[in-house]
Coordinates of C-alpha atoms in Angstrom, one line a residue:
M25 CA -57.4 8.8 61.8
Q26 CA -53.8 9.0 60.5
A27 CA -53.1 11.3 57.7
R28 CA -51.6 9.7 54.5
A29 CA -48.3 11.0 53.3
S30 CA -48.5 12.2 49.6
T31 CA -45.9 10.9 47.2
S32 CA -44.0 14.2 47.2
D33 CA -43.4 13.6 51.1
V34 CA -41.7 10.3 50.2
R35 CA -37.9 10.2 50.0
L36 CA -35.8 7.4 48.9
A37 CA -32.6 7.1 50.6
I38 CA -30.2 6.7 47.7
P39 CA -26.7 5.5 48.4
F40 CA -23.7 7.3 47.0
V41 CA -21.6 5.2 44.8
G42 CA -19.1 5.9 42.0
R43 CA -17.8 9.3 41.1
E44 CA -14.4 8.4 42.7
R45 CA -12.5 10.3 39.9
E46 CA -14.5 13.4 40.2
I47 CA -14.3 13.4 44.0
E48 CA -10.5 13.3 43.8
R49 CA -10.3 16.2 41.3
L50 CA -12.7 18.2 43.4
R51 CA -10.5 17.6 46.5
Q52 CA -7.4 18.7 44.6
L53 CA -9.1 21.8 43.2
H54 CA -10.4 22.6 46.7
K55 CA -6.8 22.2 48.0
R56 CA -5.5 24.7 45.4
R57 CA -8.6 27.1 46.1
S58 CA -9.7 27.0 42.5
H59 CA -13.0 28.4 41.3
V60 CA -15.0 25.2 39.9
L61 CA -17.8 24.8 37.4
I62 CA -19.6 21.5 38.0
L63 CA -21.5 20.6 34.8
G64 CA -24.1 17.8 34.1
A65 CA -27.4 17.1 33.0
E66 CA -30.5 17.3 35.4
G67 CA -30.4 14.3 37.9
V68 CA -26.8 13.2 36.9
G69 CA -25.8 13.9 40.7
K70 CA -24.4 17.4 41.0
S71 CA -26.2 18.1 44.3
A72 CA -25.5 14.5 45.5
L73 CA -21.7 15.0 44.9
V74 CA -21.6 18.5 46.6
A75 CA -23.6 17.0 49.6
R76 CA -21.0 14.0 49.7
L77 CA -18.2 16.6 50.0
H78 CA -19.9 19.2 52.1
H79 CA -18.6 18.3 55.4
S80 CA -15.2 16.7 54.6
L81 CA -14.3 19.8 52.7
N82 CA -16.1 22.3 54.9
L83 CA -18.0 24.0 52.1
R84 CA -20.8 26.8 52.3
V85 CA -23.7 25.5 50.3
C86 CA -26.4 27.7 48.9
A87 CA -28.8 25.0 47.7
A88 CA -31.1 27.5 46.1
S89 CA -29.1 29.8 43.8
E90 CA -31.5 31.5 41.2
R91 CA -32.2 34.4 43.3
L92 CA -30.2 36.9 45.2
S93 CA -32.5 36.9 48.2
E94 CA -32.2 33.1 48.5
I95 CA -28.5 33.1 48.3
C96 CA -28.3 35.9 50.9
E97 CA -30.6 33.9 53.3
A98 CA -28.5 30.9 53.1
L99 CA -25.3 32.7 53.6
E100 CA -26.9 34.8 56.4
R101 CA -27.6 31.5 58.2
E102 CA -24.1 30.4 57.9
F103 CA -22.9 33.6 59.7
D104 CA -25.7 34.0 62.0
L105 CA -26.9 37.2 60.8
E106 CA -30.4 38.3 61.1
A107 CA -32.0 39.7 57.9
G108 CA -34.5 41.7 59.7
D109 CA -36.1 44.5 57.5
L110 CA -32.8 45.3 55.8
H111 CA -33.1 46.1 52.0
L112 CA -31.6 43.5 49.7
V113 CA -28.6 45.6 48.9
R114 CA -27.6 45.9 52.5
R115 CA -27.9 42.2 53.1
K116 CA -25.7 41.4 50.0
N117 CA -23.0 43.9 51.0
R118 CA -23.0 42.6 54.7
V119 CA -22.7 39.0 53.3
L120 CA -19.7 40.0 51.3
K121 CA -18.1 41.8 54.1
S122 CA -18.6 38.7 56.2
L123 CA -16.9 36.5 53.6
K124 CA -13.8 38.7 53.6
G125 CA -11.0 36.9 55.4
T126 CA -12.8 33.6 55.4
K127 CA -11.4 30.7 53.4
R128 CA -14.4 28.2 52.8
A129 CA -15.5 27.7 49.3
V130 CA -19.0 28.8 48.5
V131 CA -21.2 26.4 46.4
F132 CA -24.0 27.8 44.4
D133 CA -26.1 24.7 43.4
G134 CA -28.5 25.0 40.7
A135 CA -27.0 28.0 39.0
S136 CA -28.8 28.7 35.9
W137 CA -29.7 32.0 34.3
T138 CA -28.0 34.8 36.1
T139 CA -29.0 38.4 36.1
P140 CA -26.4 41.2 36.1
K141 CA -27.3 41.8 39.8
L142 CA -26.8 38.0 40.6
S143 CA -23.7 37.6 38.4
G144 CA -22.1 40.8 40.1
F145 CA -22.7 39.2 43.5
I146 CA -21.2 35.9 42.6
E147 CA -18.2 37.8 41.1
G148 CA -17.9 39.5 44.5
V149 CA -17.8 36.3 46.3
S150 CA -15.2 35.0 43.8
E151 CA -12.9 37.9 44.9
R152 CA -13.2 36.9 48.3
V153 CA -13.3 32.9 48.4
P154 CA -13.4 30.0 46.1
V155 CA -16.7 29.6 44.2
W156 CA -18.2 26.4 43.0
L157 CA -21.0 26.6 40.4
C158 CA -23.3 23.6 39.8
A159 CA -24.9 24.1 36.5
R160 CA -26.5 22.1 33.6
S161 CA -24.8 24.3 30.9
E162 CA -21.9 26.6 30.5
H163 CA -23.5 28.3 27.4
P164 CA -24.1 32.0 27.7
W165 CA -27.7 31.5 26.7
D166 CA -28.3 29.2 29.4
I167 CA -26.2 30.6 32.4
G168 CA -26.7 34.3 31.7
R169 CA -24.3 37.1 32.8
I170 CA -22.0 34.9 34.6
W171 CA -20.6 33.4 31.4
P172 CA -17.6 35.7 31.0
L173 CA -16.3 34.7 34.4
L174 CA -16.2 31.0 33.7
V175 CA -12.8 31.3 32.0
R176 CA -11.5 31.6 35.6
F177 CA -13.2 28.3 36.4
E178 CA -11.9 24.7 36.3
H179 CA -14.6 22.4 34.8
V180 CA -15.6 19.1 36.1
E181 CA -18.3 17.3 34.1
L182 CA -20.6 14.6 35.5
K183 CA -21.6 12.2 32.7
P184 CA -24.6 9.8 33.2
F185 CA -23.8 6.5 34.7
H186 CA -22.7 3.6 32.7
P187 CA -24.9 0.5 33.0
G188 CA -22.3 -1.1 35.4
E189 CA -22.3 1.9 37.7
T190 CA -26.4 1.8 37.7
Q191 CA -25.9 -2.0 38.7
M192 CA -23.6 -0.9 41.6
L193 CA -25.9 1.8 42.7
V194 CA -29.0 -0.6 42.7
E195 CA -27.0 -3.3 44.5
A196 CA -25.9 -0.7 47.1
A197 CA -29.7 0.3 47.5
V198 CA -30.8 -3.1 48.1
R199 CA -28.0 -3.8 50.7
G200 CA -29.1 -0.7 52.4
G201 CA -32.7 -1.8 52.5
S202 CA -33.9 1.2 50.4
V203 CA -35.2 -1.1 47.7
P204 CA -36.5 -4.6 47.4
A205 CA -34.0 -7.3 46.7
D206 CA -35.8 -8.0 43.4
T207 CA -34.6 -4.6 42.2
S208 CA -31.3 -6.0 41.4
N209 CA -32.8 -8.1 38.5
I210 CA -34.1 -4.9 36.7
A211 CA -30.9 -2.6 36.9
A212 CA -30.5 -2.8 33.2
W213 CA -34.1 -1.6 32.6
L214 CA -33.7 1.2 35.3
H215 CA -30.7 2.4 33.6

């Protein structure tokens, strides 16, 4: 007997469309080695945009950026470092040391409330390499202790798609076989 996949196991392959202006701006900011704050509401495509640029710009991406331990784990994998039984402070310092002299920007995706310890680490990273933060808000009550550093960051805001862009997305998904052809008829409703 075959086990059924739960709905949480199903992933829809959504094509990437639009965002040409934002992509070009991020490419220019990357070239200038700027710190970047990518802002946008939940589900607007911040992570998709970073995924789109990940390989072409050779970014280091921390997909989980809410806890220092998760960030250290992601960056340790980038540098092929074993965490072993090291204390978090030693892991953090080792990661910061590994970043020194490298040039690749580090992306903290899903940045939200930052504690003093986490904001101190991000500041340490920003002293070594360009940092990109993906966040839903730039307000101090939402983003926490990292807020004072944001004056050094260029802002790129992702707005929700317009109806025409939603139509392009649906049509690309139909062409790619991700959704049935009839879906084109309800793009306005989906928007």
